[in-house]
PDB file of C-alpha atoms and ligand atoms in Angstrom:
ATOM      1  CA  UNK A  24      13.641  21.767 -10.539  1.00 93.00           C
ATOM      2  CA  UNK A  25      14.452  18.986  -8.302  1.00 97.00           C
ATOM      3  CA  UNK A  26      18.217  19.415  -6.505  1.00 98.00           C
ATOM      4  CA  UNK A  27      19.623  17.677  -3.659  1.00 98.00           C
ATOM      5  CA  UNK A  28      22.835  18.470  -1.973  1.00 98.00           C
ATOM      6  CA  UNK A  29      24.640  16.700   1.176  1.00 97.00           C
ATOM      7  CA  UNK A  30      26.242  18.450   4.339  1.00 97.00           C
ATOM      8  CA  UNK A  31      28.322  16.410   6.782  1.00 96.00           C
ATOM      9  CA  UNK A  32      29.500  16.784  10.359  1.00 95.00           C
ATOM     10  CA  UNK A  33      31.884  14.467  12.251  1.00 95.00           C
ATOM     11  CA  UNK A  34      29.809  13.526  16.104  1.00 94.00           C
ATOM     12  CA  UNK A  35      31.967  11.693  18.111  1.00 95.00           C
ATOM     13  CA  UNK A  36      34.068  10.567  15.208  1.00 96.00           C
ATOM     14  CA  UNK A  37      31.689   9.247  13.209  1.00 94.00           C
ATOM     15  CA  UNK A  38      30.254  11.271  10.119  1.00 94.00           C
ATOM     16  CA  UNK A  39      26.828  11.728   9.743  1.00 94.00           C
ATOM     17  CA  UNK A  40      25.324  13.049   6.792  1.00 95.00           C
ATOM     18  CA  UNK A  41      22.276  15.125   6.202  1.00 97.00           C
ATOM     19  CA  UNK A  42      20.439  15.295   2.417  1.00 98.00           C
ATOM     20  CA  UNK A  43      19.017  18.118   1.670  1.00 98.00           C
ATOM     21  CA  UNK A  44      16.235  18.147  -1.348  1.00 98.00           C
ATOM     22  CA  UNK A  45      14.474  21.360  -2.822  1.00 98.00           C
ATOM     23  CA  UNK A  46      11.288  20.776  -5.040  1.00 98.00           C
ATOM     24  CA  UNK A  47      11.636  23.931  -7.057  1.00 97.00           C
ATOM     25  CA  UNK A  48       8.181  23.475  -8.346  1.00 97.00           C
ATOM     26  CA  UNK A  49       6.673  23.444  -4.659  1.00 97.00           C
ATOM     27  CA  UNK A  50       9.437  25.942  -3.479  1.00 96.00           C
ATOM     28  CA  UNK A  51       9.851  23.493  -0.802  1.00 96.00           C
ATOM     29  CA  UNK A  52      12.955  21.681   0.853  1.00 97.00           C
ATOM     30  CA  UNK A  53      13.295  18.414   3.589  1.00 98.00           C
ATOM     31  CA  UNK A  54      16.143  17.108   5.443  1.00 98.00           C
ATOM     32  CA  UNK A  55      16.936  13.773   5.256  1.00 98.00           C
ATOM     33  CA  UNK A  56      18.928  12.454   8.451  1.00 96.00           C
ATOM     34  CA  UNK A  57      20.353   9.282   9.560  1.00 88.00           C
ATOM     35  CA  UNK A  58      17.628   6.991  11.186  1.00 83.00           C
ATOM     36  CA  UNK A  59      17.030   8.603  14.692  1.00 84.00           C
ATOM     37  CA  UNK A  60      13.565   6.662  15.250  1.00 87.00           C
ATOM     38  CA  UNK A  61      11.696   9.854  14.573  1.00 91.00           C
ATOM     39  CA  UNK A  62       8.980   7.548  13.215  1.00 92.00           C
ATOM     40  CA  UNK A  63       7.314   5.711  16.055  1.00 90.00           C
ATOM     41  CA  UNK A  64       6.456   2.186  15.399  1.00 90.00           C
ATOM     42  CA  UNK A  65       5.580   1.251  19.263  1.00 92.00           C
ATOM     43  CA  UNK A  66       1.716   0.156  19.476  1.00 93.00           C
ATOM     44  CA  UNK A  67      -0.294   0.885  22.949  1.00 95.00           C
ATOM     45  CA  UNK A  68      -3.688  -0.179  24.513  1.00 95.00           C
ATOM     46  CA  UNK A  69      -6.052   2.727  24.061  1.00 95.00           C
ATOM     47  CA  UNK A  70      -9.232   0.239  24.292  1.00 95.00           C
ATOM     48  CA  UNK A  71      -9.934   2.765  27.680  1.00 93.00           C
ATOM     49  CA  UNK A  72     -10.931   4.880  24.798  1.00 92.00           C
ATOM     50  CA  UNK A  73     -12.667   2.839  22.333  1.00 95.00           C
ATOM     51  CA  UNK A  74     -14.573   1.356  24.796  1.00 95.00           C
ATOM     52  CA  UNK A  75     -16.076   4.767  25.331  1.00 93.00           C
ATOM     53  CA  UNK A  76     -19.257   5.790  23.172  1.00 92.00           C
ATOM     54  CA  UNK A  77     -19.082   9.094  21.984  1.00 95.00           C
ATOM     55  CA  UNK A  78     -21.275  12.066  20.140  1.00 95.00           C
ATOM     56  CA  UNK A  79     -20.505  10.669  16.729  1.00 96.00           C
ATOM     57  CA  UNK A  80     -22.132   7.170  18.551  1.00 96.00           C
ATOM     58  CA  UNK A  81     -25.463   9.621  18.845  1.00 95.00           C
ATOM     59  CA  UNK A  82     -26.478  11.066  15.439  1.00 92.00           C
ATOM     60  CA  UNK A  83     -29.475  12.717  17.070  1.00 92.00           C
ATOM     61  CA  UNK A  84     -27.849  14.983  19.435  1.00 93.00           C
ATOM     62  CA  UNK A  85     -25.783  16.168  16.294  1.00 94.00           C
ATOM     63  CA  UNK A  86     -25.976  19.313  13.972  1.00 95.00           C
ATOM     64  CA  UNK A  87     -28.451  19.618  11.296  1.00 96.00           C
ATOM     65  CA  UNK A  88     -28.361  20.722   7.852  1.00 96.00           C
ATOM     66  CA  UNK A  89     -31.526  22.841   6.589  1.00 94.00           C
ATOM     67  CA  UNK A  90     -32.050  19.489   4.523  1.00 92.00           C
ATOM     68  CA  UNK A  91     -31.375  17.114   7.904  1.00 94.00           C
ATOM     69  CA  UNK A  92     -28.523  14.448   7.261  1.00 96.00           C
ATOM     70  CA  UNK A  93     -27.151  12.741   4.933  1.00 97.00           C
ATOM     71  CA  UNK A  94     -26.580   9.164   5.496  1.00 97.00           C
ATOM     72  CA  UNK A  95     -26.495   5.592   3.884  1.00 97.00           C
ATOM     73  CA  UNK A  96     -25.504   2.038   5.515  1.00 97.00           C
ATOM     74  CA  UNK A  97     -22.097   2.698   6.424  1.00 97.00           C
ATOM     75  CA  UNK A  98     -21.960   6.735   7.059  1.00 98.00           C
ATOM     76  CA  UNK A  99     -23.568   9.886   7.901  1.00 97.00           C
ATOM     77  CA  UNK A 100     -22.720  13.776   7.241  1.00 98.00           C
ATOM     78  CA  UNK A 101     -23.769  16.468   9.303  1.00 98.00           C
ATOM     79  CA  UNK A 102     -22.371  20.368   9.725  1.00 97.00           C
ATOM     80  CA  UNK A 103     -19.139  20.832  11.501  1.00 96.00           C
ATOM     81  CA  UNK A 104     -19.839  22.847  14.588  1.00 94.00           C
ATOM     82  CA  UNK A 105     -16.371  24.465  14.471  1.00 94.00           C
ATOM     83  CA  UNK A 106     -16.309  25.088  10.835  1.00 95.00           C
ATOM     84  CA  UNK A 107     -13.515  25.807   8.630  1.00 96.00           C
ATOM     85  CA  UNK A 108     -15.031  27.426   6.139  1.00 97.00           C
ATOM     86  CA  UNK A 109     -18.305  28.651   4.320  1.00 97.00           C
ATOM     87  CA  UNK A 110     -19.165  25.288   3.828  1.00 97.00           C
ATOM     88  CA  UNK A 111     -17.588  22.406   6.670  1.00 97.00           C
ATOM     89  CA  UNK A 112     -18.807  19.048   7.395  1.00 98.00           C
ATOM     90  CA  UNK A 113     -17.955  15.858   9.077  1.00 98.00           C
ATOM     91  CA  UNK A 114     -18.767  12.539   7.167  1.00 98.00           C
ATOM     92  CA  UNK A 115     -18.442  10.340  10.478  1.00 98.00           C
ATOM     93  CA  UNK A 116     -18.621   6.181   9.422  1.00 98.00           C
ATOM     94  CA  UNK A 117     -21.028   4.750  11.694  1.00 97.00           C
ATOM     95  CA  UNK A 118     -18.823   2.215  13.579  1.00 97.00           C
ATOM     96  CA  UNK A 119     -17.321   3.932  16.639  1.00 97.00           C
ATOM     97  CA  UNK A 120     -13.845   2.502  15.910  1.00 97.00           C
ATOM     98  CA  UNK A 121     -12.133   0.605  12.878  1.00 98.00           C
ATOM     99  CA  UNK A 122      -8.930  -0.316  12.850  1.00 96.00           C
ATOM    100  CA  UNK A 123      -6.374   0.735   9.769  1.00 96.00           C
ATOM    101  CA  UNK A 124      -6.426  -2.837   7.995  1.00 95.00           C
ATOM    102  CA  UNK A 125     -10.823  -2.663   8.285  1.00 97.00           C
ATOM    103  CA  UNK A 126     -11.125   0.338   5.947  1.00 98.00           C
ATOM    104  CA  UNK A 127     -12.048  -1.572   2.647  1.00 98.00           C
ATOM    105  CA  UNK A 128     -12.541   0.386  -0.495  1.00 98.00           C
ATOM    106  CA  UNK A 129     -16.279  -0.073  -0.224  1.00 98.00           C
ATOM    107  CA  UNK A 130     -16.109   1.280   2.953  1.00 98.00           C
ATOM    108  CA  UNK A 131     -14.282   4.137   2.302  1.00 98.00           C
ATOM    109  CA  UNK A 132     -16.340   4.687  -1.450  1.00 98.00           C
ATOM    110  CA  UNK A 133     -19.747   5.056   0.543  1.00 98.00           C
ATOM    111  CA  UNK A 134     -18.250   7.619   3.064  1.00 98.00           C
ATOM    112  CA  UNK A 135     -17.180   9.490  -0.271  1.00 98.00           C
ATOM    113  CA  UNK A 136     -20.530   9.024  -1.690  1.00 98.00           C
ATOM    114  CA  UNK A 137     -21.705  11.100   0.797  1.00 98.00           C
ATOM    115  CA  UNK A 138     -19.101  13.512   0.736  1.00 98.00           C
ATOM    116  CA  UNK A 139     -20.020  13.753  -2.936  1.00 98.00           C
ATOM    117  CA  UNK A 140     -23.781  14.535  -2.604  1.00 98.00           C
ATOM    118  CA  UNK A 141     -22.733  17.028  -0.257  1.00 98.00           C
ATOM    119  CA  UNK A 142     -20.359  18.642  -2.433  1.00 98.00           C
ATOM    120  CA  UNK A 143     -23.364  18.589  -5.157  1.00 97.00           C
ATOM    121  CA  UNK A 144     -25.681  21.254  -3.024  1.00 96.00           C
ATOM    122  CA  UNK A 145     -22.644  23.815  -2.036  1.00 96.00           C
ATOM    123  CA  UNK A 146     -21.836  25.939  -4.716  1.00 95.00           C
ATOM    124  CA  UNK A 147     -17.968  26.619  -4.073  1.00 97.00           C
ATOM    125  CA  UNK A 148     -14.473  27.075  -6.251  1.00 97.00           C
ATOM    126  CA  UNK A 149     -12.280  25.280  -4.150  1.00 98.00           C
ATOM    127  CA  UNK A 150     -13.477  22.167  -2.363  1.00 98.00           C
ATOM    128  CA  UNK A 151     -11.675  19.250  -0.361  1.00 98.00           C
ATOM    129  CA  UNK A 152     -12.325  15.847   1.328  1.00 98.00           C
ATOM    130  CA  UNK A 153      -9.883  15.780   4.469  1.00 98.00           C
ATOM    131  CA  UNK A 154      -8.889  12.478   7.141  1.00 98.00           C
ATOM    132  CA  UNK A 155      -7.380  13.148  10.839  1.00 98.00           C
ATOM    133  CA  UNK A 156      -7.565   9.067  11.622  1.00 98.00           C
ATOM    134  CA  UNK A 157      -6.745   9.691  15.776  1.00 97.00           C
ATOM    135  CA  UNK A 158      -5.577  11.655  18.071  1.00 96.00           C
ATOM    136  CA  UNK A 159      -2.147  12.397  17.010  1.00 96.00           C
ATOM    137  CA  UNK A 160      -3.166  13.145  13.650  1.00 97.00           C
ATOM    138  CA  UNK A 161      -5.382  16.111  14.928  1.00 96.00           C
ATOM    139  CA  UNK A 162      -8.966  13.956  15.462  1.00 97.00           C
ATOM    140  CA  UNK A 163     -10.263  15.466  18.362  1.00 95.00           C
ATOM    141  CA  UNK A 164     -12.431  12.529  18.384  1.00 96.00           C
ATOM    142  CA  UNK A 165     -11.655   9.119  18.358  1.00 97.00           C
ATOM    143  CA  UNK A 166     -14.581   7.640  16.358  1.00 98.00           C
ATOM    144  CA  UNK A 167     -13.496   7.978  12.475  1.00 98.00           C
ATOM    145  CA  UNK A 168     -14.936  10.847  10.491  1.00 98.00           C
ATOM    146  CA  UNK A 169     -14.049  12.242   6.619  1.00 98.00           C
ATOM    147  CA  UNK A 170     -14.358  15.997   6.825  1.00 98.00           C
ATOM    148  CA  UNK A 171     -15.699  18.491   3.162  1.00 98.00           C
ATOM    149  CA  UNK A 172     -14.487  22.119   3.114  1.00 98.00           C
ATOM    150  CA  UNK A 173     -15.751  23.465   0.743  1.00 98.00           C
ATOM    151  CA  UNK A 174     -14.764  27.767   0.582  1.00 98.00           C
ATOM    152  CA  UNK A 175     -14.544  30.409  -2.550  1.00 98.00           C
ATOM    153  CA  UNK A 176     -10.975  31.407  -1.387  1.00 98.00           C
ATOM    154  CA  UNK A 177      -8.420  28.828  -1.513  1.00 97.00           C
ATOM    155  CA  UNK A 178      -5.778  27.152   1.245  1.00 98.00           C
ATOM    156  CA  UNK A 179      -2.600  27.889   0.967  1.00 97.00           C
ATOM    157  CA  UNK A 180      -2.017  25.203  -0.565  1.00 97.00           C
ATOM    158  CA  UNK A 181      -4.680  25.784  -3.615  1.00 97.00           C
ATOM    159  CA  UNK A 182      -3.376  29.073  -3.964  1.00 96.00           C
ATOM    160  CA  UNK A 183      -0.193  27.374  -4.801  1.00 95.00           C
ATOM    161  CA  UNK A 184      -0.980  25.072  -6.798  1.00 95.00           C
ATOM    162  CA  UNK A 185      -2.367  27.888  -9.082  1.00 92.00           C
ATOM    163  CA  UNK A 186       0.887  29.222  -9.537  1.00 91.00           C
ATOM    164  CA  UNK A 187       2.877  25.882 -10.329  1.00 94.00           C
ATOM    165  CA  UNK A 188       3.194  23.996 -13.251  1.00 95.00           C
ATOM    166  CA  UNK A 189       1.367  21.296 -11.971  1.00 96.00           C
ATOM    167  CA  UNK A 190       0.466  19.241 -14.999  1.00 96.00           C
ATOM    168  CA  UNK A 191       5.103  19.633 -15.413  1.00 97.00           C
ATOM    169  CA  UNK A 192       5.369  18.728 -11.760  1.00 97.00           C
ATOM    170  CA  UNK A 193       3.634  15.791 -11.901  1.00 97.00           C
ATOM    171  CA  UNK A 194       5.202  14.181 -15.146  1.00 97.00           C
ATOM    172  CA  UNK A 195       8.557  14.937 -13.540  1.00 98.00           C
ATOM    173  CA  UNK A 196       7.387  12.508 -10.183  1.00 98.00           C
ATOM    174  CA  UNK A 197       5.745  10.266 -12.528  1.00 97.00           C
ATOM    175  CA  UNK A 198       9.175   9.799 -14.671  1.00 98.00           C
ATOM    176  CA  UNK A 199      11.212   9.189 -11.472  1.00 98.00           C
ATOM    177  CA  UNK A 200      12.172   6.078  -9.595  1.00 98.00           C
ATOM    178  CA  UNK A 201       9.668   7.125  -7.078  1.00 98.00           C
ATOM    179  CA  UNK A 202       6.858   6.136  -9.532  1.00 98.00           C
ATOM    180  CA  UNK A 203       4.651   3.185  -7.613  1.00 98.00           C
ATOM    181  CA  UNK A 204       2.338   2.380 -10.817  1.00 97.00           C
ATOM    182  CA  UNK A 205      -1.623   2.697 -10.943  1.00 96.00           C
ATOM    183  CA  UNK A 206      -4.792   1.909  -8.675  1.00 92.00           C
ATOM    184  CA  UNK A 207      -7.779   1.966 -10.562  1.00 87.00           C
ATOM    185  CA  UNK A 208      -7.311   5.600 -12.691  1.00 90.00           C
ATOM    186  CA  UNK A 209      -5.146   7.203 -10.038  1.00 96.00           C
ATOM    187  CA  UNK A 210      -0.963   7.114 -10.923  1.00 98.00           C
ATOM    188  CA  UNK A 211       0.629   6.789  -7.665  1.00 98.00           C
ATOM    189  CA  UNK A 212       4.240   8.108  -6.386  1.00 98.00           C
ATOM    190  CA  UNK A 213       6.009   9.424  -3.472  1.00 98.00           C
ATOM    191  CA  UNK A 214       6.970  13.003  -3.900  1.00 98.00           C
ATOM    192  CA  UNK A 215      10.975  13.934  -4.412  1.00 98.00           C
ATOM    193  CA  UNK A 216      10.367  16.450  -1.336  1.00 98.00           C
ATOM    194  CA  UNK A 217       7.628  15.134   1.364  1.00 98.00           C
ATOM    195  CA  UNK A 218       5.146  16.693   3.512  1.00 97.00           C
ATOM    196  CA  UNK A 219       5.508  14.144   5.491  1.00 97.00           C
ATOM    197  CA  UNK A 220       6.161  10.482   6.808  1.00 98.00           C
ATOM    198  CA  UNK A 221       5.513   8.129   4.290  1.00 98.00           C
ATOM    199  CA  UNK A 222       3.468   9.808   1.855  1.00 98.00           C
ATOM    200  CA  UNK A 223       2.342   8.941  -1.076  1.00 98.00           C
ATOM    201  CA  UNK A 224       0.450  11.061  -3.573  1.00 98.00           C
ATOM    202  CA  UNK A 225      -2.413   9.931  -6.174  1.00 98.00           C
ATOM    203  CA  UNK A 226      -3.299  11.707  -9.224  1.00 98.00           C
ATOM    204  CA  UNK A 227      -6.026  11.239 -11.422  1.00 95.00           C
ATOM    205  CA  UNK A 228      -7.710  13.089 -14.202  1.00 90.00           C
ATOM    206  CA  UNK A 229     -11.250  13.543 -14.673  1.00 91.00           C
ATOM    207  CA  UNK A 230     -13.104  14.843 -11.331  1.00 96.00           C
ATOM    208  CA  UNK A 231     -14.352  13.730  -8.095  1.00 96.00           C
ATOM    209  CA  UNK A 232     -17.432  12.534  -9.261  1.00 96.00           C
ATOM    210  CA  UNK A 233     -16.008  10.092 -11.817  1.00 96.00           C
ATOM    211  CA  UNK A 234     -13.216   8.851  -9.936  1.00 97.00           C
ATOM    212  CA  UNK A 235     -14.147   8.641  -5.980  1.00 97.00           C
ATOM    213  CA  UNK A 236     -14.242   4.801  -6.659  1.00 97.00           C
ATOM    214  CA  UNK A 237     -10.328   4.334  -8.052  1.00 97.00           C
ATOM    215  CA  UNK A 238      -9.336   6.806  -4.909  1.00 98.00           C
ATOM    216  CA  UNK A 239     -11.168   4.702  -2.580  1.00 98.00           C
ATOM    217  CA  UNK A 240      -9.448   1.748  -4.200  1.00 97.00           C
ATOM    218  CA  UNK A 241      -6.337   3.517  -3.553  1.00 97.00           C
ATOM    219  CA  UNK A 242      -6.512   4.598  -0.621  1.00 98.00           C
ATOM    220  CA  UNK A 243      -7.803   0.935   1.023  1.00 98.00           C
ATOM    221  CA  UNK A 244      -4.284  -0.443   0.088  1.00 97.00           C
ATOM    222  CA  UNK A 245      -2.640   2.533   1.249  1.00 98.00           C
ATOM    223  CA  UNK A 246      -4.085   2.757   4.480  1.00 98.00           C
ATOM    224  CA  UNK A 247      -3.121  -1.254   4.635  1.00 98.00           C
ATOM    225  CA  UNK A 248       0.169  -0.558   3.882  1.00 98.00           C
ATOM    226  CA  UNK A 249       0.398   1.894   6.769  1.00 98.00           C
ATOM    227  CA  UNK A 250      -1.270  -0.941   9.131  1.00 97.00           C
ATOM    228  CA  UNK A 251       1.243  -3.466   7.699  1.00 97.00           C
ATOM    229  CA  UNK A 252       4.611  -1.095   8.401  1.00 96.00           C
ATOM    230  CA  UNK A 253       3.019  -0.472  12.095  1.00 96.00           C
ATOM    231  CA  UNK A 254       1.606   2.976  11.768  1.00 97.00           C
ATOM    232  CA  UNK A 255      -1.954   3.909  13.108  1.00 96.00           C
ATOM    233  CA  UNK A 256      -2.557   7.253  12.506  1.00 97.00           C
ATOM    234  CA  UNK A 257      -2.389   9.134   9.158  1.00 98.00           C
ATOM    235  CA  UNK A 258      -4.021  12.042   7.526  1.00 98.00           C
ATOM    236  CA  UNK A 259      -5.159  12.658   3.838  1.00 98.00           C
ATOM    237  CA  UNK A 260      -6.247  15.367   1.769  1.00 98.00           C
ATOM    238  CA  UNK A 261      -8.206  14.804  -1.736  1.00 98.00           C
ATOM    239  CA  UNK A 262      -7.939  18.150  -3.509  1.00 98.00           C
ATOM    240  CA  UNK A 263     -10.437  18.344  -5.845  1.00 97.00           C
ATOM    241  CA  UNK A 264      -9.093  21.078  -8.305  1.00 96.00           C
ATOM    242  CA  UNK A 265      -6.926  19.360 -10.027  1.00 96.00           C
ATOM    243  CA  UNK A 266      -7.953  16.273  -9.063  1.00 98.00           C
ATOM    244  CA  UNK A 267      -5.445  14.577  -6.630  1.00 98.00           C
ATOM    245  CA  UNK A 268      -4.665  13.215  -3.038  1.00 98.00           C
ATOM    246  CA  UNK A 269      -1.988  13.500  -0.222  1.00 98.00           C
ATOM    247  CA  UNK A 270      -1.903  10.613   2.357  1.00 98.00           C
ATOM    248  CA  UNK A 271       0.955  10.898   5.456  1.00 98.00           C
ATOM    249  CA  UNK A 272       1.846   9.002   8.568  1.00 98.00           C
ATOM    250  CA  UNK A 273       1.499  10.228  11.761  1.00 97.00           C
ATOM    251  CA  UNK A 274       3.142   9.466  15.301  1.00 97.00           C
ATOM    252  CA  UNK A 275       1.506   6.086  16.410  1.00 97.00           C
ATOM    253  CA  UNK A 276      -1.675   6.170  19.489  1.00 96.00           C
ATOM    254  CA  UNK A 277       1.047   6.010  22.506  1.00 94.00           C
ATOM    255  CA  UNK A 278       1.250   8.073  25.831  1.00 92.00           C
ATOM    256  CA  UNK A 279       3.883  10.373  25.940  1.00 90.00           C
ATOM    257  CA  UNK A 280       4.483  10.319  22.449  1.00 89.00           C
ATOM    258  CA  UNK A 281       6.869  12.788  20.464  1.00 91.00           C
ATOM    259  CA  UNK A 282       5.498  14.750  18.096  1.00 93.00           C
ATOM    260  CA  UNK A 283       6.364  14.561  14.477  1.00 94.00           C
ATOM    261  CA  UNK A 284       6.081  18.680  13.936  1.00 94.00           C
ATOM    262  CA  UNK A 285       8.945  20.591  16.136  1.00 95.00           C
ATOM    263  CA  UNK A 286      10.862  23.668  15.212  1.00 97.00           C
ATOM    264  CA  UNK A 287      11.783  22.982  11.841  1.00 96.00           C
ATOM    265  CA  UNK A 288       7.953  21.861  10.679  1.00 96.00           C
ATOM    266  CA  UNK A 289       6.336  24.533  12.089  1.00 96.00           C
ATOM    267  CA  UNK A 290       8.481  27.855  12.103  1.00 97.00           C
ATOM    268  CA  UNK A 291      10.735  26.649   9.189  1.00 97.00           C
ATOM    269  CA  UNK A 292       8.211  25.453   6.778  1.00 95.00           C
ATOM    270  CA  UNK A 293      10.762  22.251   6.164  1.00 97.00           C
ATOM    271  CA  UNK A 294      10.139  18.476   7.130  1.00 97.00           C
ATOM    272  CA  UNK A 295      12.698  16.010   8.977  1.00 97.00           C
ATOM    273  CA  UNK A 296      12.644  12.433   7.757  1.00 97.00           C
ATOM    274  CA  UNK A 297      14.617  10.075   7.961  1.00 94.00           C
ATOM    275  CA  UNK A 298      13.346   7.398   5.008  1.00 96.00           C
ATOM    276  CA  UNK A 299      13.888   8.980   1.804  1.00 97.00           C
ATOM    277  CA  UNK A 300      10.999   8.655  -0.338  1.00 98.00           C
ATOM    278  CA  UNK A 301      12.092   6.169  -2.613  1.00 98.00           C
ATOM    279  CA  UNK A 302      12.612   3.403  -0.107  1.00 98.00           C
ATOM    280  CA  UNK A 303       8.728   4.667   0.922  1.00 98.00           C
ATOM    281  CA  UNK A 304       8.005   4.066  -3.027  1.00 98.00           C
ATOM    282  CA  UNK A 305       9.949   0.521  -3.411  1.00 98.00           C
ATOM    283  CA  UNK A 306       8.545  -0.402   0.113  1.00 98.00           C
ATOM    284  CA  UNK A 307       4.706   0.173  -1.030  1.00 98.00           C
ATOM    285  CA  UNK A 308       5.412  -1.478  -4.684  1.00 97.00           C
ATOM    286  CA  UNK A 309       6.308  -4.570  -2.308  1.00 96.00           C
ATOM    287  CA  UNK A 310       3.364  -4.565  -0.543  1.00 96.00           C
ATOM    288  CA  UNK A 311       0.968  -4.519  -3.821  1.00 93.00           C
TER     289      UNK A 311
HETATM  290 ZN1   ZN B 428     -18.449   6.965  18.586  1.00 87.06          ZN
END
């Protein structure tokens, strides 16, 4: 189910070789090219911006639920104004701005506890707990915010995951080189085919409710390995059905900055990279 194949082309007189990879599970394929600095590393000033207060700085001009807020010492959740779904909401933490290497696991664990009491009062099939951290990772607002979607019809995504062997799919990354080990009750690896830069996927079985404190263990040394390899922006998804999380790398906070999704991202459904995913997986065993 997992193939790869390589095509070459002489530039200049030098070869250059492109891998190709298809995840037959995922129906899914990535190109591997020679190191282009696709991945931006450069690190700017944006203090202009953190300096700034914003709405998420002023939980009474926010949305309410029927039920008011919900909120403990280090976060608060309130409706999404542009929701997603039947049920959308933003779990903003209260400091304005923390950097990648501040998010602790007790940090992140109370924004989830939130997330989860939330999740308690909807009643819906397919629920997730999503992360834009900046601007280039879609955060239309600086200040750092968790967002639940919670909907009875499922992303594209869920809908796929329906019709793949997942429990197969998983055993097969968990077997390979690209294997990191476990955090808490999550098994870690980088997938054979990417969704992105430098992901790195957590499983766990059991539910949300049992397990939000391994995946906020995880995802603390995660993040800090994104902070330690230069990289301030990142989303993540925690699916909830099965249980299980995405985390990727996104173009750093600088002006003028290229973005990672062009042609072949967004009208041909297939990623560039150029760091194959088990350099990603020996890289992040390094840093534990
Ligand atoms: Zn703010």
């Amino acid at each position: 189910m997992f193939q790869k194949w390589k095509e070459k082309v002489i530039v200049n007189g030098i070869e250059k070789e492109i891998e190709i990879r298809k995840d037959g599970y995922w129906q899914r394929r990535c190109r591997i090219i020679q190191r282009a600095g696709l991945e931006l590393t450069k690190e700017e000033d944006f203090s202009d911006l953190i300096n700034k207060e914003c709405i998420f700085c002023q939980p009474e001009k926010l949305a309410k639920f029927d039920f008011g807020m919900l909120e403990n010492e280090v976060a608060f959740l309130f409706p999404n104004i542009n929701p997603y779904a039947e049920y959308s909401s933003v779990c903003a933490f209260k400091k304005h701005f923390i950097k990648p290497n501040e998010f602790t696991a007790l940090l992140i664990q109370k924004n989830l506890e939130l997330c989860i009491e939330y999740i308690k009062k909807i009643e819906a099939e397919y629920i997730s707990i999503n992360w834009n951290y900046l601007m280039p990772a879609g955060a239309s607002i600086l200040h750092p915010h968790l967002q639940v979607v919670g909907s009875n019809y499922p992303t594209t995504y869920m809908e796929k995951i329906e019709n793949i062997r997942f429990e197969e799919y998983v055993k097969k990354e968990i077997e390979s080189e690209r294997y990191v080990g476990r955090i808490g009750n999550i098994e870690i690896f980088t997938p054979f085919v990417p969704f992105g830069f430098n992901e790195i996927v957590g499983v766990a079985k059991g539910n949300i409710f049992k397990e939000y404190r391994s995946i906020a263990e995880a995802l603390e040394k995660i993040i800090a390995f994104y902070a330690s390899i230069g990289r301030n922006s990142f989303n993540i998804s925690i699916y909830t059905n099965p249980l299980h999380f995405r985390c990727i790398t996104r173009q750093n906070m600088v002006k003028y900055y290229r973005n990672d999704a062009m042609f072949f991202e967004r009208l041909h459904n297939e990623i560039i990279l150029e760091k194959k995913p088990e350099e990603v997986a020996r890289e992040f065993k390094d840093f534990l």
